[in-house]
PDB file of C-alpha atoms in Angstrom:
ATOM      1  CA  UNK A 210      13.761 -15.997  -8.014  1.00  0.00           C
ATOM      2  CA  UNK A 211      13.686 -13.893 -11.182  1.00  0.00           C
ATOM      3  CA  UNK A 212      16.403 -13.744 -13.746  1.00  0.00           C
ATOM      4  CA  UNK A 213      17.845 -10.389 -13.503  1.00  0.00           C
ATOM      5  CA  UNK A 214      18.060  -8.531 -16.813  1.00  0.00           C
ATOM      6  CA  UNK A 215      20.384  -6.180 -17.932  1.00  0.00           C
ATOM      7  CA  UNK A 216      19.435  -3.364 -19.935  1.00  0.00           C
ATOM      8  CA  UNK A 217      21.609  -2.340 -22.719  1.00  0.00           C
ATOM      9  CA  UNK A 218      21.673   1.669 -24.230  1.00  0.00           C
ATOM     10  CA  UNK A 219      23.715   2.929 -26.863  1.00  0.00           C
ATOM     11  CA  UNK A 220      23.234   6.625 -26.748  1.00  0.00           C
ATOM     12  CA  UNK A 221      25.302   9.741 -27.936  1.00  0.00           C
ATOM     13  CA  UNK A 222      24.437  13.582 -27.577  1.00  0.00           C
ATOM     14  CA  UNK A 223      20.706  12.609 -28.181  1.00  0.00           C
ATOM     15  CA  UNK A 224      19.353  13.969 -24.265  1.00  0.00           C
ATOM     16  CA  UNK A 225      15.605  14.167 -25.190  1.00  0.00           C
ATOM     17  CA  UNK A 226      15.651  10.723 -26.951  1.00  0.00           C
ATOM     18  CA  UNK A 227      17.698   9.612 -24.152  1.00  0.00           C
ATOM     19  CA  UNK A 228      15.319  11.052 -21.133  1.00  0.00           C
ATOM     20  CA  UNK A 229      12.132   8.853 -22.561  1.00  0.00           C
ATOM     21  CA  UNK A 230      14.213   5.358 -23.115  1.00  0.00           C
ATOM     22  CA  UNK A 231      15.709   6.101 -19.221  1.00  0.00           C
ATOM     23  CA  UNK A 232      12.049   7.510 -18.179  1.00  0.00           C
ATOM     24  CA  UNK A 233      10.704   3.808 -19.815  1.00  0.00           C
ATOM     25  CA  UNK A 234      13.196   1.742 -17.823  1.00  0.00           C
ATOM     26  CA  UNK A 235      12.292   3.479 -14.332  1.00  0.00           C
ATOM     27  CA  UNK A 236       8.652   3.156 -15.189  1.00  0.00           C
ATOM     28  CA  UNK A 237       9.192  -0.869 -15.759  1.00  0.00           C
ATOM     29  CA  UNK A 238       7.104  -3.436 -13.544  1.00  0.00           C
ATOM     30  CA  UNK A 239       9.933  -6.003 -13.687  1.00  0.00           C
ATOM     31  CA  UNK A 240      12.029  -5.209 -10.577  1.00  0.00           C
ATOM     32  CA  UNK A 241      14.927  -7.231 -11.114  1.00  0.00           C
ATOM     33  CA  UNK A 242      17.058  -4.877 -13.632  1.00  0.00           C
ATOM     34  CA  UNK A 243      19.946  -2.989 -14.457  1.00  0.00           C
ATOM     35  CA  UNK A 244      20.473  -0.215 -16.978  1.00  0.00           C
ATOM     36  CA  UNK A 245      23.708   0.085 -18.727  1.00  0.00           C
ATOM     37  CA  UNK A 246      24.403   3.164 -20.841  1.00  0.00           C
ATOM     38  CA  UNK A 247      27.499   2.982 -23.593  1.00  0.00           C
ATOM     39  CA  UNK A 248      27.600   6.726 -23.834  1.00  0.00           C
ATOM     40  CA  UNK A 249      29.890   8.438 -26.819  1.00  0.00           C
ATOM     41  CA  UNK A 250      28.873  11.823 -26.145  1.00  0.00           C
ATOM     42  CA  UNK A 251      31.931  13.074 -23.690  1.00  0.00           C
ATOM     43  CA  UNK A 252      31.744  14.316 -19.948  1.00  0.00           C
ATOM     44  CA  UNK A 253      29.435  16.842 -20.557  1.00  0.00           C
ATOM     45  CA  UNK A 254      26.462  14.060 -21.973  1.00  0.00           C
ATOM     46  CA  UNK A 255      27.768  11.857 -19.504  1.00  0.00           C
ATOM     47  CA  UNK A 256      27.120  14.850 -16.242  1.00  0.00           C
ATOM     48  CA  UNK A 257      23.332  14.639 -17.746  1.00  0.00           C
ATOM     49  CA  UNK A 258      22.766  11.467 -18.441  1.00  0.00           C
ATOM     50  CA  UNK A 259      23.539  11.125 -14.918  1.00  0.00           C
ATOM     51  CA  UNK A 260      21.426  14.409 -13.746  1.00  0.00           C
ATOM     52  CA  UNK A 261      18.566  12.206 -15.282  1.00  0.00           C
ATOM     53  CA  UNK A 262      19.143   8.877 -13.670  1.00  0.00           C
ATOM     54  CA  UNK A 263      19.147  10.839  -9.929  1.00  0.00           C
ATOM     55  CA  UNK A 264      16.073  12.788 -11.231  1.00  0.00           C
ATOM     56  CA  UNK A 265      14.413   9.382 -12.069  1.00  0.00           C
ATOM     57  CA  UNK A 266      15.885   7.439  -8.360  1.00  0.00           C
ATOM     58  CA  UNK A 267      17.259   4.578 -10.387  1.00  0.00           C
ATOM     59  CA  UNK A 268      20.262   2.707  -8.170  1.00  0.00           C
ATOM     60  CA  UNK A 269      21.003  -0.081 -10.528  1.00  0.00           C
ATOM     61  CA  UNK A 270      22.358   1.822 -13.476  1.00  0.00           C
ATOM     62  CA  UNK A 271      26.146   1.930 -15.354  1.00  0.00           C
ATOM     63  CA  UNK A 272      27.484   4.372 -17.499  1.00  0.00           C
ATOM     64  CA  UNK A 273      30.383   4.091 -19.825  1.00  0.00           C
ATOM     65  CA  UNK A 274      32.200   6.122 -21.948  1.00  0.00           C
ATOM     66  CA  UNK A 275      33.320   4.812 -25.475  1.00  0.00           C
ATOM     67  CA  UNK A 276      35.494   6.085 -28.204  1.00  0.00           C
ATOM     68  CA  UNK A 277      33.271   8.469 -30.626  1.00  0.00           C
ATOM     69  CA  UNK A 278      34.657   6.699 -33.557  1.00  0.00           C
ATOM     70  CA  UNK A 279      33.320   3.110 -32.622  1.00  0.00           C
ATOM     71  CA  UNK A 280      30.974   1.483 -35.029  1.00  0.00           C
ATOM     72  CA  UNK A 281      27.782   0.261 -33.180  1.00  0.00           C
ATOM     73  CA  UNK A 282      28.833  -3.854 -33.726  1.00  0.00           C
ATOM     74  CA  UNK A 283      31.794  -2.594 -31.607  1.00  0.00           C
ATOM     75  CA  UNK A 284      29.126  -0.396 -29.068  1.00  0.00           C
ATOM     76  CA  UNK A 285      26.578  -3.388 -28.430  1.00  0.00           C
ATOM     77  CA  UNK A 286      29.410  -5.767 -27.344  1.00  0.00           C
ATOM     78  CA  UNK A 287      30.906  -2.865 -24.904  1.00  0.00           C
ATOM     79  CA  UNK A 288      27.417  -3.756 -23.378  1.00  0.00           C
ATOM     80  CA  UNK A 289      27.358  -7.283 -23.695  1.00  0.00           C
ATOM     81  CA  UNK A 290      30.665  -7.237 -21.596  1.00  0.00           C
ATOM     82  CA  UNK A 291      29.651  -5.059 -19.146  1.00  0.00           C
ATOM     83  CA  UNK A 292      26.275  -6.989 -18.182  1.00  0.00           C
ATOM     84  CA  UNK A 293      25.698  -8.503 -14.922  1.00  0.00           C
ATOM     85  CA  UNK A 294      22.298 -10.021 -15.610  1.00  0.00           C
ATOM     86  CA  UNK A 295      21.448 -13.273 -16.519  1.00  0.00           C
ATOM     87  CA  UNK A 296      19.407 -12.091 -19.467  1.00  0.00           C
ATOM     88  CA  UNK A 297      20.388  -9.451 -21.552  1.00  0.00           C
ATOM     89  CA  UNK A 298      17.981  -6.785 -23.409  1.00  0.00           C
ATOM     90  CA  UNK A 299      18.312  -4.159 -26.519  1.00  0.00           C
ATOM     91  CA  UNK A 300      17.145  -1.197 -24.813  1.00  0.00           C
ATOM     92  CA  UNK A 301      17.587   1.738 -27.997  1.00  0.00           C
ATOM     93  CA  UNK A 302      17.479   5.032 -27.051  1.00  0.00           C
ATOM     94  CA  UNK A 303      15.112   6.313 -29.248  1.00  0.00           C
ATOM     95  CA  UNK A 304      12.418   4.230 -28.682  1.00  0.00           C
ATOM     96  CA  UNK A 305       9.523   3.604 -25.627  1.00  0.00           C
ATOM     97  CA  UNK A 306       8.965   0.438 -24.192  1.00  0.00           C
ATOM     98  CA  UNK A 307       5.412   0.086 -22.208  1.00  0.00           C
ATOM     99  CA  UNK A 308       5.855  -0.857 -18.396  1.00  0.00           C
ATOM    100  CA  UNK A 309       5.291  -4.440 -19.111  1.00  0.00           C
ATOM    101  CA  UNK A 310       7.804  -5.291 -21.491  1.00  0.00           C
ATOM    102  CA  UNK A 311      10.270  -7.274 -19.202  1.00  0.00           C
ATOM    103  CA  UNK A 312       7.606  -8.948 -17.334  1.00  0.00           C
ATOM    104  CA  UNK A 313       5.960 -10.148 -20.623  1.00  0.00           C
ATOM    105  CA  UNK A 314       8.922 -10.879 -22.608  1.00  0.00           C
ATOM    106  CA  UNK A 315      10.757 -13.109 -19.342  1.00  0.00           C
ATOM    107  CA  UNK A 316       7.518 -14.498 -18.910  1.00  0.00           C
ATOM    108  CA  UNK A 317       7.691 -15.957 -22.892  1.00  0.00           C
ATOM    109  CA  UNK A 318      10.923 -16.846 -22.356  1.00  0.00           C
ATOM    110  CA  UNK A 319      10.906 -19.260 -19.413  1.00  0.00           C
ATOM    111  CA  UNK A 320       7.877 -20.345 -20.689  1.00  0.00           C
ATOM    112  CA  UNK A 321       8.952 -21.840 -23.274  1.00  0.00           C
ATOM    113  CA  UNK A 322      12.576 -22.653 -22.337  1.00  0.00           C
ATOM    114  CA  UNK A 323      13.711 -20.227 -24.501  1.00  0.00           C
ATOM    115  CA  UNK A 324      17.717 -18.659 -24.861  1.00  0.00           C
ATOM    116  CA  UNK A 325      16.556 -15.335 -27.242  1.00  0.00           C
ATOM    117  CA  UNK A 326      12.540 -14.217 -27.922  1.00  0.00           C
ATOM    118  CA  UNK A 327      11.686 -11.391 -29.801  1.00  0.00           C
ATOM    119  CA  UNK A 328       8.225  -9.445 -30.455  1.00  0.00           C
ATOM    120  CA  UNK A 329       7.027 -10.365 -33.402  1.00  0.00           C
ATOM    121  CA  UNK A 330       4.517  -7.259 -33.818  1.00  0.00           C
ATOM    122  CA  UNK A 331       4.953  -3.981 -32.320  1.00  0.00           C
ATOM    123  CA  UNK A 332       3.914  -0.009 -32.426  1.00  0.00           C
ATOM    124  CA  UNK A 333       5.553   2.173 -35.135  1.00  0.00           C
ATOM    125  CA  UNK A 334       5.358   5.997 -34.955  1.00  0.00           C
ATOM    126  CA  UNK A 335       6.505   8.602 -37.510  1.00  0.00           C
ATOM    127  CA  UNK A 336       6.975  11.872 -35.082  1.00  0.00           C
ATOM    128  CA  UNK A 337       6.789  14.075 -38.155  1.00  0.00           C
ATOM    129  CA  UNK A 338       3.048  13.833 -39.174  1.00  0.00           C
ATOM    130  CA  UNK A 339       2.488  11.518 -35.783  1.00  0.00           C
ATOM    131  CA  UNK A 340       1.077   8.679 -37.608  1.00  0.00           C
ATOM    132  CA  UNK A 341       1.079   5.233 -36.133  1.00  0.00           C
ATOM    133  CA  UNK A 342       1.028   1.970 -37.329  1.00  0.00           C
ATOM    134  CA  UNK A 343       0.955  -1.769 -35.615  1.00  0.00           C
ATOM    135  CA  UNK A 344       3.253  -3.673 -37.279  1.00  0.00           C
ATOM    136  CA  UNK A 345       2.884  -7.602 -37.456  1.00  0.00           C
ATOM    137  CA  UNK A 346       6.087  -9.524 -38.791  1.00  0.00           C
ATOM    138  CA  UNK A 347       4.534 -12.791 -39.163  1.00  0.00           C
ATOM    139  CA  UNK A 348       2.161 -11.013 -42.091  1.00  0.00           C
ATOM    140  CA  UNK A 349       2.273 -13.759 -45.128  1.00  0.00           C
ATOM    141  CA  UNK A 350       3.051 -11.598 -47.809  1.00  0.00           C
ATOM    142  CA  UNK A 351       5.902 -10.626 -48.000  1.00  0.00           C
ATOM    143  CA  UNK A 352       7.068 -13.380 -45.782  1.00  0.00           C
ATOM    144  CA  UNK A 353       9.950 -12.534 -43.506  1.00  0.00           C
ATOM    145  CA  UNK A 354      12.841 -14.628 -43.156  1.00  0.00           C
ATOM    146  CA  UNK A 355      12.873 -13.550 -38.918  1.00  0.00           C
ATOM    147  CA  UNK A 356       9.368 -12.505 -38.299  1.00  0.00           C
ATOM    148  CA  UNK A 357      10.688  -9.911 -35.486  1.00  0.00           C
ATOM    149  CA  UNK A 358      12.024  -6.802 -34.701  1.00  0.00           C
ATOM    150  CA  UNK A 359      16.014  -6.864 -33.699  1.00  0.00           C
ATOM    151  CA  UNK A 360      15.815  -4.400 -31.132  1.00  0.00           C
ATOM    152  CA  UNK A 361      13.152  -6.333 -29.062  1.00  0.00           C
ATOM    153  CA  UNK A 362      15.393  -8.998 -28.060  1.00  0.00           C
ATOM    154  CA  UNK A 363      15.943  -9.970 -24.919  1.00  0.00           C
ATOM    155  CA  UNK A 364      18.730 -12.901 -24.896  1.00  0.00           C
ATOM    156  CA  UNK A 365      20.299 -15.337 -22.186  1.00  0.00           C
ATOM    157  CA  UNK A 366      23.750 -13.787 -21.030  1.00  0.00           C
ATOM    158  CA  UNK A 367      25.668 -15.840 -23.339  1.00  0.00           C
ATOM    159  CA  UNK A 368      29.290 -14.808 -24.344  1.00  0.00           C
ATOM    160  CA  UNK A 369      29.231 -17.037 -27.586  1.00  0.00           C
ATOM    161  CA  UNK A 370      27.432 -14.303 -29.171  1.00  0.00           C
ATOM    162  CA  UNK A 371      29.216 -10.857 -30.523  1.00  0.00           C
ATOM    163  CA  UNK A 372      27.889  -8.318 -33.024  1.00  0.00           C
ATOM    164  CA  UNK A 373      30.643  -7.808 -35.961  1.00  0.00           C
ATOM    165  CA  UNK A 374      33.092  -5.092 -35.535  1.00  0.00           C
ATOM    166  CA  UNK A 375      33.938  -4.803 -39.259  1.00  0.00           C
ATOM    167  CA  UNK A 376      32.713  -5.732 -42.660  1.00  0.00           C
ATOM    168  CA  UNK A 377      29.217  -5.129 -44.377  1.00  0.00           C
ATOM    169  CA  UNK A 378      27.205  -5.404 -41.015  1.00  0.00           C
ATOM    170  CA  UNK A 379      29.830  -3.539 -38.379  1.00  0.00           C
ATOM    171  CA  UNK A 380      27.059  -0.512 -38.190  1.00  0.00           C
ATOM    172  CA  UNK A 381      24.333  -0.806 -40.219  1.00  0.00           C
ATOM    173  CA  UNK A 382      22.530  -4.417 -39.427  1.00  0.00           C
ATOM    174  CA  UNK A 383      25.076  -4.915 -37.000  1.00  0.00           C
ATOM    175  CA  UNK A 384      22.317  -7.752 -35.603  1.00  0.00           C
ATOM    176  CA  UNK A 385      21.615  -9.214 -38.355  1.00  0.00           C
ATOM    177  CA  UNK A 386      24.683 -11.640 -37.658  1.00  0.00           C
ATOM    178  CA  UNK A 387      24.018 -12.148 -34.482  1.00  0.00           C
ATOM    179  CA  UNK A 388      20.524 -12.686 -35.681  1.00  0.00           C
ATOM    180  CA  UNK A 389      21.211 -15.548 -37.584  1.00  0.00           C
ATOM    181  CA  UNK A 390      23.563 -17.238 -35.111  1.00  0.00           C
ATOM    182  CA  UNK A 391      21.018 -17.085 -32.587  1.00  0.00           C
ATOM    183  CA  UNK A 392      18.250 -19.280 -34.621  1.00  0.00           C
ATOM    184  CA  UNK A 393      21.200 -21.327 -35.876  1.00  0.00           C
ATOM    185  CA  UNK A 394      22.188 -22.254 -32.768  1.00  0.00           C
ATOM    186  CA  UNK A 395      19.734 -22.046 -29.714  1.00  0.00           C
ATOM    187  CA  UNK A 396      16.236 -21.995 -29.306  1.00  0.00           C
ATOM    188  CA  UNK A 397      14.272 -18.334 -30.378  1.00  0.00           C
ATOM    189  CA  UNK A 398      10.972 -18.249 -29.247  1.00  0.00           C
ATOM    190  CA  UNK A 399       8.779 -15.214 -31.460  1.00  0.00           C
ATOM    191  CA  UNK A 400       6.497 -13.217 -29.579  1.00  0.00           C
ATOM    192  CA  UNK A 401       3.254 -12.750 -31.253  1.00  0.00           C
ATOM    193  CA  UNK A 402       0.636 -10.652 -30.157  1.00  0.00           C
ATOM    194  CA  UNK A 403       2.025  -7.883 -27.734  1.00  0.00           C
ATOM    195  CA  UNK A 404       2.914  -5.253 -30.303  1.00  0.00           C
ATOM    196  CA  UNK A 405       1.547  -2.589 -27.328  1.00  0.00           C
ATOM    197  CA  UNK A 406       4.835  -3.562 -25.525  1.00  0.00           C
ATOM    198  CA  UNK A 407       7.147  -2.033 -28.031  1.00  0.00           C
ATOM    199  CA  UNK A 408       7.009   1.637 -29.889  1.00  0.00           C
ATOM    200  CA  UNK A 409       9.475   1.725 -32.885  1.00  0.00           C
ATOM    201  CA  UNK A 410      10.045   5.283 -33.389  1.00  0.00           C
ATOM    202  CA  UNK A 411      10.832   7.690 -36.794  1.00  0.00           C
ATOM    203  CA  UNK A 412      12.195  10.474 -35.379  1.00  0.00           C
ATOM    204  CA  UNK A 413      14.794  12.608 -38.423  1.00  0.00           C
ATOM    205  CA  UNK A 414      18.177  11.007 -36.893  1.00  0.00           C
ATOM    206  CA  UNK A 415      17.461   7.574 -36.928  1.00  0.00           C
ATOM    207  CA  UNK A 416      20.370   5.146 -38.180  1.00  0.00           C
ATOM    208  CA  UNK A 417      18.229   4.054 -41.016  1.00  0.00           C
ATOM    209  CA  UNK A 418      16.722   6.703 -43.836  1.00  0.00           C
ATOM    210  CA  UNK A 419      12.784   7.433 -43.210  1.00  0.00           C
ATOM    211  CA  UNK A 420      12.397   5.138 -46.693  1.00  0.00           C
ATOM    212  CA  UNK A 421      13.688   2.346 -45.344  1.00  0.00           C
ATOM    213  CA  UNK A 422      11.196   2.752 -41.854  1.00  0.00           C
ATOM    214  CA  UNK A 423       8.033   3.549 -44.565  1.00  0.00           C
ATOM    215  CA  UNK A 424       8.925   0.473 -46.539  1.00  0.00           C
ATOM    216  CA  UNK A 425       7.601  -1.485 -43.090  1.00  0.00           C
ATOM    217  CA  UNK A 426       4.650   0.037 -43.175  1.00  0.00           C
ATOM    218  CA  UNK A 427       3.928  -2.798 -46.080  1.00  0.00           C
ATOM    219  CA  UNK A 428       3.427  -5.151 -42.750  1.00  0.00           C
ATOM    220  CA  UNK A 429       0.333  -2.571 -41.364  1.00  0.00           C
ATOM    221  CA  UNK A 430      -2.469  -4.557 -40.012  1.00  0.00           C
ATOM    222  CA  UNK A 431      -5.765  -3.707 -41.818  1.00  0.00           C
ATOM    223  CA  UNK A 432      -8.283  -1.329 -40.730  1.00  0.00           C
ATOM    224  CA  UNK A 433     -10.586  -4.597 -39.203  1.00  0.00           C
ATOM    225  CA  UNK A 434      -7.830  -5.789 -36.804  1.00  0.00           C
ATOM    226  CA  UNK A 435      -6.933  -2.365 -35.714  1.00  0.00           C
ATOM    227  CA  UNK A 436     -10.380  -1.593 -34.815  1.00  0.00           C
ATOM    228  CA  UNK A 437     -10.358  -4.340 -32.408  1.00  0.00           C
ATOM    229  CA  UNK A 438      -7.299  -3.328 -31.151  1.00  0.00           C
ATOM    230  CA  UNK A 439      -8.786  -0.041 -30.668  1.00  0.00           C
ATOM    231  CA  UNK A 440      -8.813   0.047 -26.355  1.00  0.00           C
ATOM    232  CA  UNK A 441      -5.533  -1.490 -26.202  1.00  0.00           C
ATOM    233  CA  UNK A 442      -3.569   0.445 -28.438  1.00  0.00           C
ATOM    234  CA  UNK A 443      -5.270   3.709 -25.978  1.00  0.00           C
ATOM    235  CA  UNK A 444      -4.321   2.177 -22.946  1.00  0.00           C
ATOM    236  CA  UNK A 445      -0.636   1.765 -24.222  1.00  0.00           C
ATOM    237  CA  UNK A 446      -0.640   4.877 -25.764  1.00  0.00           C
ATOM    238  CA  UNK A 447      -0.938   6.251 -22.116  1.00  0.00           C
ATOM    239  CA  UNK A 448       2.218   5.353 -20.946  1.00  0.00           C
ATOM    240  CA  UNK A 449       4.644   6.693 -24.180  1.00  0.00           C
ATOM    241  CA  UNK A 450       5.425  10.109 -23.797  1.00  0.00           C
ATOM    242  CA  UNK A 451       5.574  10.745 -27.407  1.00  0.00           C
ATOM    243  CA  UNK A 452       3.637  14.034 -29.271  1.00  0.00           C
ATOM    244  CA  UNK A 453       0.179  14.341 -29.509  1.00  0.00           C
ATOM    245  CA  UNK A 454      -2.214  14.032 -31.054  1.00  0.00           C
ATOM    246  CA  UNK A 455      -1.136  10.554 -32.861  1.00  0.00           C
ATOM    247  CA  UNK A 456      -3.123   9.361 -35.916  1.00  0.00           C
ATOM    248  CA  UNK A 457      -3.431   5.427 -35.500  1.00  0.00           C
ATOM    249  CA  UNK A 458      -3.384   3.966 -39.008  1.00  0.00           C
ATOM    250  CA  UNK A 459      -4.294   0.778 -40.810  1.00  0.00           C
ATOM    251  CA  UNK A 460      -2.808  -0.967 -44.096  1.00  0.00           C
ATOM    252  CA  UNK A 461      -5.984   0.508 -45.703  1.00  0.00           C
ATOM    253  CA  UNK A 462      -5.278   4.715 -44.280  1.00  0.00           C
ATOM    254  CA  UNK A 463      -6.168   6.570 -41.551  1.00  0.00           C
ATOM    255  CA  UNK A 464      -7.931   5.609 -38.537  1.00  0.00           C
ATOM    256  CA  UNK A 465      -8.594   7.491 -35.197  1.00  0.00           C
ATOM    257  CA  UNK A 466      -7.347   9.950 -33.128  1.00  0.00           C
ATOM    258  CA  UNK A 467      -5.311   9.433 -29.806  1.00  0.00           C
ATOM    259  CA  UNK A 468      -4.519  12.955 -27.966  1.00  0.00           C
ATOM    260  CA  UNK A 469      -4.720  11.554 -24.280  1.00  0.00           C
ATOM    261  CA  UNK A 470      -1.561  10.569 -22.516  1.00  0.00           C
ATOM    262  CA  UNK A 471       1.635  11.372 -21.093  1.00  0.00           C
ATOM    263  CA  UNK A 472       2.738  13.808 -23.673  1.00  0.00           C
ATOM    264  CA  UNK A 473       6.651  14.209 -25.108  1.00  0.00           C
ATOM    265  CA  UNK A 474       8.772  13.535 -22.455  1.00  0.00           C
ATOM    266  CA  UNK A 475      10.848  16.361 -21.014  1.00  0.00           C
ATOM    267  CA  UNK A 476      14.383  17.102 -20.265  1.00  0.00           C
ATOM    268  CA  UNK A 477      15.204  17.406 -16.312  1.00  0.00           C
TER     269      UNK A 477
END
């Protein structure tokens, strides 16, 4: 039987942001799932946030309301509590997974009897000029001390570990604690090579400034990779309803065009 994994959304007063992360967990291959929303945007966010989960005939989702004035340390462990899966998954609400995430990213897990994996490359997008970029953490220079992105992990239900609700890290880099427990302590297995899987998304009301997303764009894989990455970068590009046309860029500048797909998702 498959471990069932429980999604985990922070999300407040953000509905179009919100409609494509809830569109991306319907759309998901991996059938044994949950969605659980923290939501700090009131009853009236809540009503549609629910409106969308009927539109999208998902049964196995939770939403809860939290206090406006709770950091997002505080937010993530709401979710951690309220999970009912045996693994556990950062599901952000302003960015698209591809329909094959959970499949892939269980598949790495209990494959190599692992308690937390992570993608170690993924998509990047900059909706304002619509300029893409496949990022690769495990570049050598600079070298990364976690060759990952935080929000792709997907982590054994495991009460021993809490995001900090105060200090330095209680909302900005509120995983980077938990981060560092996690490859203390268990086994983290890096996933290298599915960067299609994941789309990290610039979008103006991100929790980090539009400098700090550019200064990733330092780990861009060059203009030979991406040109062999060409078809599958299209074919995953089909299934994010982000704005078209995209620009798909390498370390070295621009690219290629992608205009085909799905389009920007739509509020129901």
């Amino acid at each position: 039987m498959n471990p069932a994994v429980s999604c985990l959304m922070i999300t407040r007063d953000r509905p179009a942001l919100a409609a494509r992360a809830i569109g991306c967990f319907a759309r998901q291959r991996y059938a044994a799932r949950e969605l659980v929303i923290v939501n700090q945007g009131g009853a009236e966010y809540r009503a549609r946030l629910a409106d969308l989960v009927r539109a999208y005939e998902i049964s196995d989702v939770r939403i809860i309301d939290a206090d406006p004035g709770l950091r997002l340390g505080a937010l993530r462990n709401i979710s951690l509590d309220a999970a009912e899966g045996d693994l556990v998954c950062i599901w952000d609400d302003d960015d698209c997974s591809h329909p094959d995430r959970l499949a892939v990213q269980v598949r790495e897990l209990l494959g190599n009897d692992a308690h937390t994996c992570f993608l170690s490359d993924h998509l990047q997008l900059f909706e304002q000029d619509r300029s893409l970029y496949w990022i690769d953490w495990t570049l050598p220079e600079p070298k990364a001390r976690f060759p990952l992105l935080p929000g792709t992990m997907l982590m054994t239900n495991d009460r021993r570990f809490r995001y900090p609700e105060s200090g330095r890290y209680e909302h900005f880099g509120e995983d980077w604690g938990v981060l560092i427990k996690l490859h203390e302590q268990v086994r983290v297995h890096h996933i290298s090579g599915h960067g299609h899987l994941y789309l990290y998304s610039y979008h103006g009301e991100n929790t980090f400034s539009l400098a700090h997303h550019r200064k990733i764009g330092i780990r861009a894989r060059p203009h030979a990779v991406m040109s062999v990455l060409e078809p599958e970068i299209r074919a995953a590009m089909a299934h994010y309803p982000v704005p078209r046309p995209v620009l798909v860029h390498g370390a070295e500048g621009p690219m290629y065009s992608i205009s085909e797909g799905p389009g920007e998702e739509t509020w129901h």
